[in-house]
Coordinates of C-alpha atoms in Angstrom, one line a residue:
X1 CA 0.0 0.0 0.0
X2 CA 3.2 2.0 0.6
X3 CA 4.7 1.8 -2.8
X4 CA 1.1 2.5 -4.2
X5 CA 0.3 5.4 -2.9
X6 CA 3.5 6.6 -0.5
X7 CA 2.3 10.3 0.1
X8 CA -0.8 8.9 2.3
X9 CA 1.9 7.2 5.0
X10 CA 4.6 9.8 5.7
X11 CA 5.5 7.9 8.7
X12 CA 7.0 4.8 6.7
X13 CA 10.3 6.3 5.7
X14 CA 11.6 7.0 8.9
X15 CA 10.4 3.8 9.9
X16 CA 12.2 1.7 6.9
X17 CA 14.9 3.7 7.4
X18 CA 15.2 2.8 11.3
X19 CA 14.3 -1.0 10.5
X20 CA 16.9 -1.7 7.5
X21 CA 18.4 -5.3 8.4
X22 CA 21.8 -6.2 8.4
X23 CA 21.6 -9.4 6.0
X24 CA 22.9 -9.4 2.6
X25 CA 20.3 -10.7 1.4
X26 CA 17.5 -8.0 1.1
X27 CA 15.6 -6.1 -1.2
X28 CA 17.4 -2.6 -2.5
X29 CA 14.9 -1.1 -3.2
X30 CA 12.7 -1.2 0.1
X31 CA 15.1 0.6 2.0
X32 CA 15.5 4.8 1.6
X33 CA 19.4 4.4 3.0
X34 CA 20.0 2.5 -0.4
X35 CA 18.2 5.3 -2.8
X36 CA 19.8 7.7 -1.1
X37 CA 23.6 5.9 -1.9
X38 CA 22.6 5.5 -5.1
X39 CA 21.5 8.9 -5.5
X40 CA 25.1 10.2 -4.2
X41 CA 27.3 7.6 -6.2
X42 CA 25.2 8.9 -9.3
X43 CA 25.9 12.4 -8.4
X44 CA 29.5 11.8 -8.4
X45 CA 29.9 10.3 -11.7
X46 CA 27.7 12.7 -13.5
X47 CA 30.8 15.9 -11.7
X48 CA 33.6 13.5 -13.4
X49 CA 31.7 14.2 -16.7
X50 CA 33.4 17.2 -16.7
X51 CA 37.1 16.7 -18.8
X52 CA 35.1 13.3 -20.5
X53 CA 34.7 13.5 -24.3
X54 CA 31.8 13.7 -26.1
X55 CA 31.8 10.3 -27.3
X56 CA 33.4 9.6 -23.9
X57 CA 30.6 11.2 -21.9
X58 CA 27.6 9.5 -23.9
X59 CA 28.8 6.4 -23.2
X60 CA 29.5 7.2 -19.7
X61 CA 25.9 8.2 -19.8
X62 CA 24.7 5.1 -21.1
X63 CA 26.1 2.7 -18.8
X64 CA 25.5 5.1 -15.8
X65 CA 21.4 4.6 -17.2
X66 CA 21.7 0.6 -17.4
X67 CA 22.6 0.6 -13.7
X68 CA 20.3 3.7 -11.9
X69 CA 17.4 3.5 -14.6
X70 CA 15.5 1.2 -12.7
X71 CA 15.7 3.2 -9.5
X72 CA 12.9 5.6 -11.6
X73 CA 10.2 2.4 -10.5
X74 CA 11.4 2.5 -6.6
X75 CA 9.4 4.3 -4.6
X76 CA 11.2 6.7 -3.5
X77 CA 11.2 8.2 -6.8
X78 CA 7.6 9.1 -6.6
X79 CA 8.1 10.7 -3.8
X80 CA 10.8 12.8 -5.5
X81 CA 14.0 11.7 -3.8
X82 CA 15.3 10.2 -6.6
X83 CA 15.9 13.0 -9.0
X84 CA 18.9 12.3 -10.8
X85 CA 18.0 9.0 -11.7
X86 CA 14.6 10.9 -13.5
X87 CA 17.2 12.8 -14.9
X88 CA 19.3 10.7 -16.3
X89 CA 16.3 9.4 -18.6
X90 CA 16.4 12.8 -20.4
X91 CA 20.3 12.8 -20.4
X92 CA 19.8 9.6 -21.9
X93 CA 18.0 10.7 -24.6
X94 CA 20.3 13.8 -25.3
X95 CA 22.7 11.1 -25.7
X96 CA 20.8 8.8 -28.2
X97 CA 20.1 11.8 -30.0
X98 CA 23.4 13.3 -31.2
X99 CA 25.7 10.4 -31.6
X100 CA 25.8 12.4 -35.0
X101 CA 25.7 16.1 -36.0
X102 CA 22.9 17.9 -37.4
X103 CA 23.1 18.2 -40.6
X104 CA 21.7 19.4 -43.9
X105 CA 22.9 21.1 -47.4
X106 CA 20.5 24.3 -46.7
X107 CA 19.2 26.6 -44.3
X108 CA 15.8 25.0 -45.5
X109 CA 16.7 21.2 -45.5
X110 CA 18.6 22.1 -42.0
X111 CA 15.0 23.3 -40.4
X112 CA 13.4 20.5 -41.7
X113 CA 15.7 18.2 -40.0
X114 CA 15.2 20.5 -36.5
X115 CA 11.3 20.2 -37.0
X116 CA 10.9 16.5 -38.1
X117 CA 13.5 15.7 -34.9
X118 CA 15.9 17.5 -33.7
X119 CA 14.2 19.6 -31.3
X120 CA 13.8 16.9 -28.8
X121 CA 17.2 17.1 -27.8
X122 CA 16.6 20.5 -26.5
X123 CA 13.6 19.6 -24.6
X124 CA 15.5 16.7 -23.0
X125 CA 18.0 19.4 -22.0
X126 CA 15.6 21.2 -20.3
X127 CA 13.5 18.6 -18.7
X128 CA 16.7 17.1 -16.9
X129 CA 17.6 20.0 -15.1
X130 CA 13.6 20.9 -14.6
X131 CA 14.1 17.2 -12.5
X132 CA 16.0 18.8 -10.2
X133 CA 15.8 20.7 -7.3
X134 CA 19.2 20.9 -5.0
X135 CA 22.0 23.0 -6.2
X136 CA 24.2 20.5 -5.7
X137 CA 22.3 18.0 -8.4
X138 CA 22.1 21.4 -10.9
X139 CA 25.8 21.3 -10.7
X140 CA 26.4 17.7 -11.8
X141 CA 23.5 18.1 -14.2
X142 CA 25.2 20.9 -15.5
X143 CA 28.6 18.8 -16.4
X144 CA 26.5 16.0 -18.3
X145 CA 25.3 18.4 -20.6
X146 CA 28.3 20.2 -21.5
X147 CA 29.2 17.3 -22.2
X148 CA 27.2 16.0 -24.4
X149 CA 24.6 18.6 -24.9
X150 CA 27.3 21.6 -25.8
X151 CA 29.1 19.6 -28.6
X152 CA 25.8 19.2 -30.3
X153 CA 24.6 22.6 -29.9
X154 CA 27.9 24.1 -31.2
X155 CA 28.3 22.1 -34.4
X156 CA 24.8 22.8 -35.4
X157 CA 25.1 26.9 -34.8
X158 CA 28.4 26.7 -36.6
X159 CA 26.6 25.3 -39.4
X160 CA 24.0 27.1 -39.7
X161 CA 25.6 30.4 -40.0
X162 CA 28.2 28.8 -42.6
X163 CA 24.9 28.0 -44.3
X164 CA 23.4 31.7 -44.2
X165 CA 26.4 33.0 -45.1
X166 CA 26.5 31.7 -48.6
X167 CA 22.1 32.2 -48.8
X168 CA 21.1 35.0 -46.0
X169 CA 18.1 33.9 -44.1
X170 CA 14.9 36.4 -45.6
X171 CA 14.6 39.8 -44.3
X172 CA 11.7 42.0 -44.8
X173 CA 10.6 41.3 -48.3
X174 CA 11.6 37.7 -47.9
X175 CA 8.7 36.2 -46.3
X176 CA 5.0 36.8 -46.9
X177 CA 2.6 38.0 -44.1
X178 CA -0.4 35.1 -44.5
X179 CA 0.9 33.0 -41.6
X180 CA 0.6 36.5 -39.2
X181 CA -2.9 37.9 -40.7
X182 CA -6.4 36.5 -39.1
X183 CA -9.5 37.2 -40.2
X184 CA -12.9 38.9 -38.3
X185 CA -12.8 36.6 -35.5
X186 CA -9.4 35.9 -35.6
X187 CA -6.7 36.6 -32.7
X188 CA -3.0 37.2 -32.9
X189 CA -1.1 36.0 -29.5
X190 CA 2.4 37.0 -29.1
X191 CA 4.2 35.1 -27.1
X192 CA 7.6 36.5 -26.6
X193 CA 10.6 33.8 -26.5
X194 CA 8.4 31.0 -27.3
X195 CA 10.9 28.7 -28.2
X196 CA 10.2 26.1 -31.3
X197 CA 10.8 23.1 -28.7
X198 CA 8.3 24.9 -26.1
X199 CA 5.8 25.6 -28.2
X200 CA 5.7 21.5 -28.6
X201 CA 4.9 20.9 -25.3
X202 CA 2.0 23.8 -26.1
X203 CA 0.7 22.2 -29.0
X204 CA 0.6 18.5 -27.6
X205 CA -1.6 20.1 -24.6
X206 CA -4.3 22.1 -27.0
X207 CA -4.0 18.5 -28.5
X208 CA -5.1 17.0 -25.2
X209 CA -8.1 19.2 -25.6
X210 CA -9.4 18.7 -28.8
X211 CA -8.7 21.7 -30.5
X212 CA -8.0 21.7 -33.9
X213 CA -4.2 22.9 -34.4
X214 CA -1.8 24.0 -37.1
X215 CA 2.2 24.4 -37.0
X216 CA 3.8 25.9 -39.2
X217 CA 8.0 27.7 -39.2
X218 CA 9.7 30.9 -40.1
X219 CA 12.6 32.6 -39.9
X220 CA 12.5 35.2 -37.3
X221 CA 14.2 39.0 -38.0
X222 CA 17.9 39.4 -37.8
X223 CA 19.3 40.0 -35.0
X224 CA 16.7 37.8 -33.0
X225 CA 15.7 40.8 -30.6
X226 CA 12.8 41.7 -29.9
X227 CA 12.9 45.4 -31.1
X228 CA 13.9 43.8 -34.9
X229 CA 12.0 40.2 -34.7
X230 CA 8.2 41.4 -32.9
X231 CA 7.0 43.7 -36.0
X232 CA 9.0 41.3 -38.1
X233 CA 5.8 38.6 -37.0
X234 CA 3.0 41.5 -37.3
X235 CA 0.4 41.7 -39.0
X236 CA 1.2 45.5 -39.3
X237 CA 4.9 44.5 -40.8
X238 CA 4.0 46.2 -44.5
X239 CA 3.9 49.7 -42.3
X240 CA 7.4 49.2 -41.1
X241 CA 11.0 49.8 -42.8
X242 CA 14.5 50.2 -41.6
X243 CA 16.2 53.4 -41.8
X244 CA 19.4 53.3 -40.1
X245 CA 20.0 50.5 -37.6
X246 CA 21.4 52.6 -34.9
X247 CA 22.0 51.2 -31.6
X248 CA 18.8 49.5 -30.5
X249 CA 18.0 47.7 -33.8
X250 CA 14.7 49.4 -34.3
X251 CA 12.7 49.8 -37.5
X252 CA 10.9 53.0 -37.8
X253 CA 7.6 53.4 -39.0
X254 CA 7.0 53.8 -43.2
X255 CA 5.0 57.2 -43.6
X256 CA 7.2 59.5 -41.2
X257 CA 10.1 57.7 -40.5
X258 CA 9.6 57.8 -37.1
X259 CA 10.9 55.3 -34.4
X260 CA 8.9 52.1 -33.9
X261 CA 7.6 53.0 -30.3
X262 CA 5.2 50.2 -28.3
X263 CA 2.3 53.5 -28.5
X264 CA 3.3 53.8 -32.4
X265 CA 2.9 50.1 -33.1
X266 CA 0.0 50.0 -31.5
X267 CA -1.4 52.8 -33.1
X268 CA -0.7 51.0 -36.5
X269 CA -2.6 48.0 -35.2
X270 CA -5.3 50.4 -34.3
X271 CA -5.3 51.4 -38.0
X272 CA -5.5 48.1 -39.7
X273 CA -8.4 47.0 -37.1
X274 CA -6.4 45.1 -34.7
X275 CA -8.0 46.0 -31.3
X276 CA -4.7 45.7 -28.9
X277 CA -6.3 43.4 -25.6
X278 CA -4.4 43.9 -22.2
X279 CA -3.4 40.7 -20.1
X280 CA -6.8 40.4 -18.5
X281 CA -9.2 41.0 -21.4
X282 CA -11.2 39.3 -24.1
X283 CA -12.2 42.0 -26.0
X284 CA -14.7 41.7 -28.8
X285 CA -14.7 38.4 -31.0
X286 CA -16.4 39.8 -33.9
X287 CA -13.5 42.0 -34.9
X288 CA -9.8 40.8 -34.6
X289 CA -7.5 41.6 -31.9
X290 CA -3.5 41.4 -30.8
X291 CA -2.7 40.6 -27.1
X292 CA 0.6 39.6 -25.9
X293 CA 2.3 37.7 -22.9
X294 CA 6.2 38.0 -22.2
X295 CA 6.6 36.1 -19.1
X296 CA 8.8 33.0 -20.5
X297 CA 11.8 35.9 -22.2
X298 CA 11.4 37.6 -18.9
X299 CA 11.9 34.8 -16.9
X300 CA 15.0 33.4 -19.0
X301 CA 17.0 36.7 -18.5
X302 CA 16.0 36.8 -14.7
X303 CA 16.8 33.2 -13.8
X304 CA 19.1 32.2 -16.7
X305 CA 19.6 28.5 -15.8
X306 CA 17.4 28.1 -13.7
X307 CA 14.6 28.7 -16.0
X308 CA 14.0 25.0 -16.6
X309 CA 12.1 24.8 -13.6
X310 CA 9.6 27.5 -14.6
X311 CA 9.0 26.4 -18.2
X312 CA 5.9 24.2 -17.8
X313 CA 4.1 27.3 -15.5
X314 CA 4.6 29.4 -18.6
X315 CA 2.9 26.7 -20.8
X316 CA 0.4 25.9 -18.1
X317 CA -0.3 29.8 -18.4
X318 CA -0.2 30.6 -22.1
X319 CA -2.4 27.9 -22.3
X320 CA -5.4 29.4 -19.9
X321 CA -4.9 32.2 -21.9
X322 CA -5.8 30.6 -24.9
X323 CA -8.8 28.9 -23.3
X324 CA -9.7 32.3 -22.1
X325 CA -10.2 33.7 -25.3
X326 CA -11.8 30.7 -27.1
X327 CA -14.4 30.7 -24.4
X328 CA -14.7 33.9 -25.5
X329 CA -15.8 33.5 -28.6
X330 CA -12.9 33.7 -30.4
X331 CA -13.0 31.5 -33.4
X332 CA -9.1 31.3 -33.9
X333 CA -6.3 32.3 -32.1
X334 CA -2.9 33.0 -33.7
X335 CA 0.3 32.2 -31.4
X336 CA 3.4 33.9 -32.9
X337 CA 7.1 34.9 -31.7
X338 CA 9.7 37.0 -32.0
X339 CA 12.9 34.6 -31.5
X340 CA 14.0 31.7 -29.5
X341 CA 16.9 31.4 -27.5
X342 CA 20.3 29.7 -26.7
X343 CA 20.5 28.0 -23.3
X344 CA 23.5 26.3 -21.5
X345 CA 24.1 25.7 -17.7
X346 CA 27.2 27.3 -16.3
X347 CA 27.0 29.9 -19.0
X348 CA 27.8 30.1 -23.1
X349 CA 31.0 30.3 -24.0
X350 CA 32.9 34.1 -24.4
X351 CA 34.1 35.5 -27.4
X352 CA 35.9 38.8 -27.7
X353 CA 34.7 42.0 -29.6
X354 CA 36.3 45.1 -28.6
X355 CA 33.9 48.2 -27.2
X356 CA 35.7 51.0 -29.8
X357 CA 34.5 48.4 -32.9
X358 CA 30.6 48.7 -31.8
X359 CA 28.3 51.1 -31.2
X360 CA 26.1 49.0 -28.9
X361 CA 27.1 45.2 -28.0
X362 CA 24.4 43.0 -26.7
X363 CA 24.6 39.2 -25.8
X364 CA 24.6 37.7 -28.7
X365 CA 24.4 41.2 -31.5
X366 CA 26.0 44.1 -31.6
X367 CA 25.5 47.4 -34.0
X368 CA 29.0 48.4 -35.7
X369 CA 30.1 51.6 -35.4
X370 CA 30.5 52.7 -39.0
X371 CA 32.7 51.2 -41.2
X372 CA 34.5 49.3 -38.4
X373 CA 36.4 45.9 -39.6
X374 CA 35.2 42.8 -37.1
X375 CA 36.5 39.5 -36.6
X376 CA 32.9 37.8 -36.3
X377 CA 30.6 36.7 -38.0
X378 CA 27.8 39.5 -39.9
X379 CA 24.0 39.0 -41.1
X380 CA 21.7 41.4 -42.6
X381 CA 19.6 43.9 -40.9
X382 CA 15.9 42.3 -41.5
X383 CA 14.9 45.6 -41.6
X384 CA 17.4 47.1 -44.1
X385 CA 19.6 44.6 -46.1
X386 CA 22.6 47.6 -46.5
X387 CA 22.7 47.4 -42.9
X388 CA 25.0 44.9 -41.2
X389 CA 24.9 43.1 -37.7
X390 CA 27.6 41.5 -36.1
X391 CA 26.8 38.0 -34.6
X392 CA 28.3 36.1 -32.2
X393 CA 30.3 32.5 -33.7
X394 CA 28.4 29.3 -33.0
X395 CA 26.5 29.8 -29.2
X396 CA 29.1 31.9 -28.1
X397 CA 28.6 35.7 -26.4
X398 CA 30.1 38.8 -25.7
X399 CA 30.4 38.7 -22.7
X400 CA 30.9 35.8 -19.9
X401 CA 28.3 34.4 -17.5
X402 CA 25.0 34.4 -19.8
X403 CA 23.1 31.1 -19.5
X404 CA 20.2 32.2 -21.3
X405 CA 20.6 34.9 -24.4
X406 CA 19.3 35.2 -27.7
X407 CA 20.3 37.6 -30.8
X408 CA 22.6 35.6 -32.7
X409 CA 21.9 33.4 -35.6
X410 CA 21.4 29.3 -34.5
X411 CA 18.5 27.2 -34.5
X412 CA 17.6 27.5 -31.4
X413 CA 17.5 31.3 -31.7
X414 CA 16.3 32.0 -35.6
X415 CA 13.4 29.2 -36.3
X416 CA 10.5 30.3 -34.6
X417 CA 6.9 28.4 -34.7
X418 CA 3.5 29.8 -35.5
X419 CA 0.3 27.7 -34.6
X420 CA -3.1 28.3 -34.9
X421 CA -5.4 27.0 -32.9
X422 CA -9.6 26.8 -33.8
X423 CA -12.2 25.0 -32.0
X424 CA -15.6 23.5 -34.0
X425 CA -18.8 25.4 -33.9
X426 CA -19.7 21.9 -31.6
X427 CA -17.3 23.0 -29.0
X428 CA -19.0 22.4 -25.8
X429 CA -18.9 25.4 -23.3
X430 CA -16.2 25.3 -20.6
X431 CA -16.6 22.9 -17.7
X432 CA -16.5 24.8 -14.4
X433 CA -16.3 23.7 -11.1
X434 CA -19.5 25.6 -9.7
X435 CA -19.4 24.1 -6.0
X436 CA -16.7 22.9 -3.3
X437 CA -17.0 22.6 0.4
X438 CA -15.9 20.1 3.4
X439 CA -17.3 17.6 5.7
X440 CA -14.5 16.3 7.6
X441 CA -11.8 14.9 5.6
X442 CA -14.5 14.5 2.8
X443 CA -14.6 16.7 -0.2
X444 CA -18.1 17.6 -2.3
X445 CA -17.7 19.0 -5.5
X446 CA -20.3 19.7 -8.2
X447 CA -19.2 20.5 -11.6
X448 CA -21.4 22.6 -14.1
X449 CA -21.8 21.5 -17.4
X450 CA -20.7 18.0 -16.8
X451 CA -19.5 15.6 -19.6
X452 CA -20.3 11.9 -19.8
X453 CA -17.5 10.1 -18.4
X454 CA -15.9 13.3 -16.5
X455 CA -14.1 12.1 -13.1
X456 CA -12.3 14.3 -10.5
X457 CA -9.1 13.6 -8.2
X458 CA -7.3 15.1 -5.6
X459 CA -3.6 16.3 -5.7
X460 CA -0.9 17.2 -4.3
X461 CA 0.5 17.6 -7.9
X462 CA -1.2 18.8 -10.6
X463 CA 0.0 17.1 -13.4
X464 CA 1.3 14.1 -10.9
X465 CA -1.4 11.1 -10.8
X466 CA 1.4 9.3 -8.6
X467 CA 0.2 12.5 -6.2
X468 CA -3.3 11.3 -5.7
X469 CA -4.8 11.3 -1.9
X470 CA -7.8 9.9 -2.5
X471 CA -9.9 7.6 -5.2
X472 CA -10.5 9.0 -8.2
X473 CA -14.2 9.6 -8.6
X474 CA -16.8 9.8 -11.3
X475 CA -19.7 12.6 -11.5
X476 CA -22.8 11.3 -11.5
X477 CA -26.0 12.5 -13.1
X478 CA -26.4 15.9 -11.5
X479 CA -22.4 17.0 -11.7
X480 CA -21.2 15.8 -7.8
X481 CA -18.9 13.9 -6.7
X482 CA -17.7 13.1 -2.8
X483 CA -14.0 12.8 -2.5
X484 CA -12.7 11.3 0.9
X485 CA -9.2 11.7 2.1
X486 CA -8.4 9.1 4.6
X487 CA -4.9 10.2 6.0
X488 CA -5.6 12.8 8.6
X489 CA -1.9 13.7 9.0
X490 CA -3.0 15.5 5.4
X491 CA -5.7 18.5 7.2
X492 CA -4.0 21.4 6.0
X493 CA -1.9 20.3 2.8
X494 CA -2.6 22.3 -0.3
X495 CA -4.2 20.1 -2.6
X496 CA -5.7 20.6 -6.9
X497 CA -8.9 19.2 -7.6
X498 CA -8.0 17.6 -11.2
X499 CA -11.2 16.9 -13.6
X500 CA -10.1 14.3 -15.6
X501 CA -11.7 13.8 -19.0
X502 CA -11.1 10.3 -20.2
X503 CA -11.0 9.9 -23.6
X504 CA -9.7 6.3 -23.8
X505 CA -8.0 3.9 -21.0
X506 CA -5.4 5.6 -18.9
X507 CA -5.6 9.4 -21.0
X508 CA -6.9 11.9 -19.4
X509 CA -6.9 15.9 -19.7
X510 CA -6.4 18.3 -17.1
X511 CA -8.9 21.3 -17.3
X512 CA -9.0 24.2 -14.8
X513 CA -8.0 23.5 -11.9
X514 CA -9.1 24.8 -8.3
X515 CA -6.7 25.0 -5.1
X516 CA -7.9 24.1 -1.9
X517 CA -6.3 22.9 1.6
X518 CA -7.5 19.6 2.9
X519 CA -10.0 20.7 6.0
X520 CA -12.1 19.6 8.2

């Protein structure tokens, strides 16, 4: 009963721990002294990772999986005191994944390859140091992947620009506007530093919903800032040009020639019947609208590394946003970006470029003072094609310390997603929770607008099944449900109610949630 559901006896640990027999013959597993161990060995020889070889280090990696893999079904993983063996399975995966380079003979056939593929590797990245919590685990964490994640990254920026520098990525008048424009009941959602691999995750849970969606690439403005690449993805774009790059990289507007300022863009929206919608509203559905949410490229230059941890909240939240809208009345809604970005645990590599050469240097871009000589690589301005950026070589910066930056020309950085997302004229209104109250340790809940075959749990976790504290339970005819939680020890714990639509055996989808604490 233990191993099934651990988080209802918290008093079983210490009590394993205090009863571990001396025999040899026992089972590992039973015993938190032994995950524990395990944990620390595992620790170690993910630090020695640091001077190993790539091929060195994956192979490393691969052993090191054969023999702490299986720790993932103990349970002291589900209780979360195994996370570097969850990890591993992702530095596993990193490891499968580029026993070769990533290739291609164009920029185009190179995408294609990143899109069919490729993009999983950064995920992986991301989800094994989103497994981890102690800074001592981010540390060995953050030796596998420069080992074994670096390489890969490097060789595939490297080529990439040796690919644009023979055929430039587009600029302004490379790449049409029909992916960017909606129609009367069409929304465009601008999600800043929604990188390709992210907006995966995104997709697969509108997926999970039903929705009808659409993904589709492009290549986002040069240098991938957000003062060049935003209006570069507007549906306003024909109304902007470049004049002279200067040192914040921003177009001007066409007529007058007059800086691109947030007021000035939106008044261009304004004019081409684009109602601009704040955070918090819905505006009206008939017309079209632009709303936008920056949280995930605020959070990366705030947290740098440690931004793994936060990524699926910023889903989780772009997502409501969505569903806000829809329910709405919005018929489609347009998610767009301005750039991806380049992410590394303990920090991107430094490259020289001296001050006197630039007149502004960024992270991964900077604006050359006039007609300055520089020993890096250049791209065209998207915004003017006589003006020329300088970029920094393969994931490298200007500067040390930055574990999260974008502006530079890789992958990562340059090929940016766009999905649209519609729902059927069938679309049945948004299930609500419309009561909750206690009895004890006993939870009523009466859900409005039921669905056949709608159940509801309770969680520690959201998206954690393995978190449940009580049954799961089906609503019956009139939308209620009683939910009893049988550990006591649990009055006070903050816990999700989870409605769980099941589709077919073992799927379900998670809709709104509500937070409670257990009480009597």
């Amino acid at each position: 009963r233990f191993s099934e559901s651990p988080v209802l006896y918290p008093g079983v640990p210490e009590l394993l721990r205090q009863a571990m027999p001396s025999e040899l013959f026992i089972e590992s597993s039973s015993w938190p002294q032994n995950n524990e161990n395990e944990e620390a060995s595992l620790r170690k020889a993910l630090l020695e990772l640091e001077k190993a070889t790539p091929n060195d280090g994956r192979k490393r990696i691969l052993e090191l999986e054969k023999s702490h893999g299986l720790r993932r079904g103990w349970v002291w993983a589900k209780l979360g005191q195994a996370p570097l063996a969850v990890a591993l399975a992702h530095l596993a995966a990193i490891t499968e994944r580029t026993d070769t380079k990533l290739g291609g003979a164009s920029t185009a056939e190179m995408a294609n390859l990143y899109v069919d593929a490729a993009w999983a590797v950064d995920t992986a990245a991301l989800s094994a140091m989103a497994s981890i919590k102690s800074t001592a685990d981010a540390q060995a964490i953050g030796k596998a992947l420069n080992a074994v994640y670096r390489p890969w990254l490097e060789s595939a920026a490297e080529h990439l620009q040796q690919l644009a520098e023979k055929d430039p990525l587009p600029g302004h008048d490379g790449q049409g506007l029909e992916d960017v424009i909606v129609e009367s009941g069409g929304l465009v959602l601008f999600a800043d530093g929604l990188r390709f691999d992210v907006s995966q995750r995104l997709a697969e849970r509108m997926r999970a919903k039903d929705w009808s969606v659409t993904m589709s690439t492009r290549w986002a403005g040069l240098p991938t800032v957000t003062a060049t690449a935003k209006p570069a993805v507007s549906p306003v774009s024909n109304g902007i040009k470049g004049v002279s790059l200067g040192e914040d990289f921003l177009p001007a507007l066409a007529d007058t020639e007059q800086p691109l300022t947030t007021d000035r863009f939106r008044k261009l929206l304004a004019a081409e019947g684009y109602q601009y919608l704040s955070a918090d509203e819905t505006g009206d559905p008939s017309g079209r609208g632009w709303t936008e949410n920056g949280g995930l490229d605020k959070l990366g230059h705030s947290l740098q590394g440690k931004l793994a941890g936060r990524v699926e909240e910023q889903v989780d939240l772009l997502l409501e946003r969505i569903e806000s809208l829809l329910d709405a009345g919005w018929r489609e809604v347009r998610v767009v970006t301005d750039h991806g970005w380049l992410w590394l645990p303990g920090g991107l590599p430094k490259v020289d470029l001296p001050k006197y050469l630039t007149a502004s240097r960024w992270a991964r871009c900077a604006a050359i003072k006039g007609a300055s000589k520089v020993d890096v690589p250049t791209v065209r301005w998207h915004w003017n094609a006589h003006e020329r950026v300088a970029v920094a070589p393969g994931i490298s910066c200007f500067g040390a310390g930055n574990e999260y930056a974008h502006g530079g020309l890789s992958l990562q950085e340059s090929l940016v997603p766009v999905i649209r997302v519609t729902v059927g004229e069938t679309k049945a209104k948004a299930v609500k929770i419309g009561d909750l109250f206690w009895a004890g340790l006993r939870c009523r809940v009466r859900i409005d607008r039921a669905q056949p075959g709608l159940s509801v749990d309770l969680r520690t976790k959201v998206n954690d099944p393995g978190s449940s504290v009580t049954q799961t339970r089906s609503i019956d005819g009139n939308g209620a449900a009683s939910l009893l939680v049988a550990d006591d020890e649990l009055e006070g714990t903050p816990a999700v109610l989870a409605r769980i639509a099941h589709r077919s055996p073992g799927s379900g989808v998670f809709g709104r949630r509500d937070m409670a604490k257990i009480a009597r």
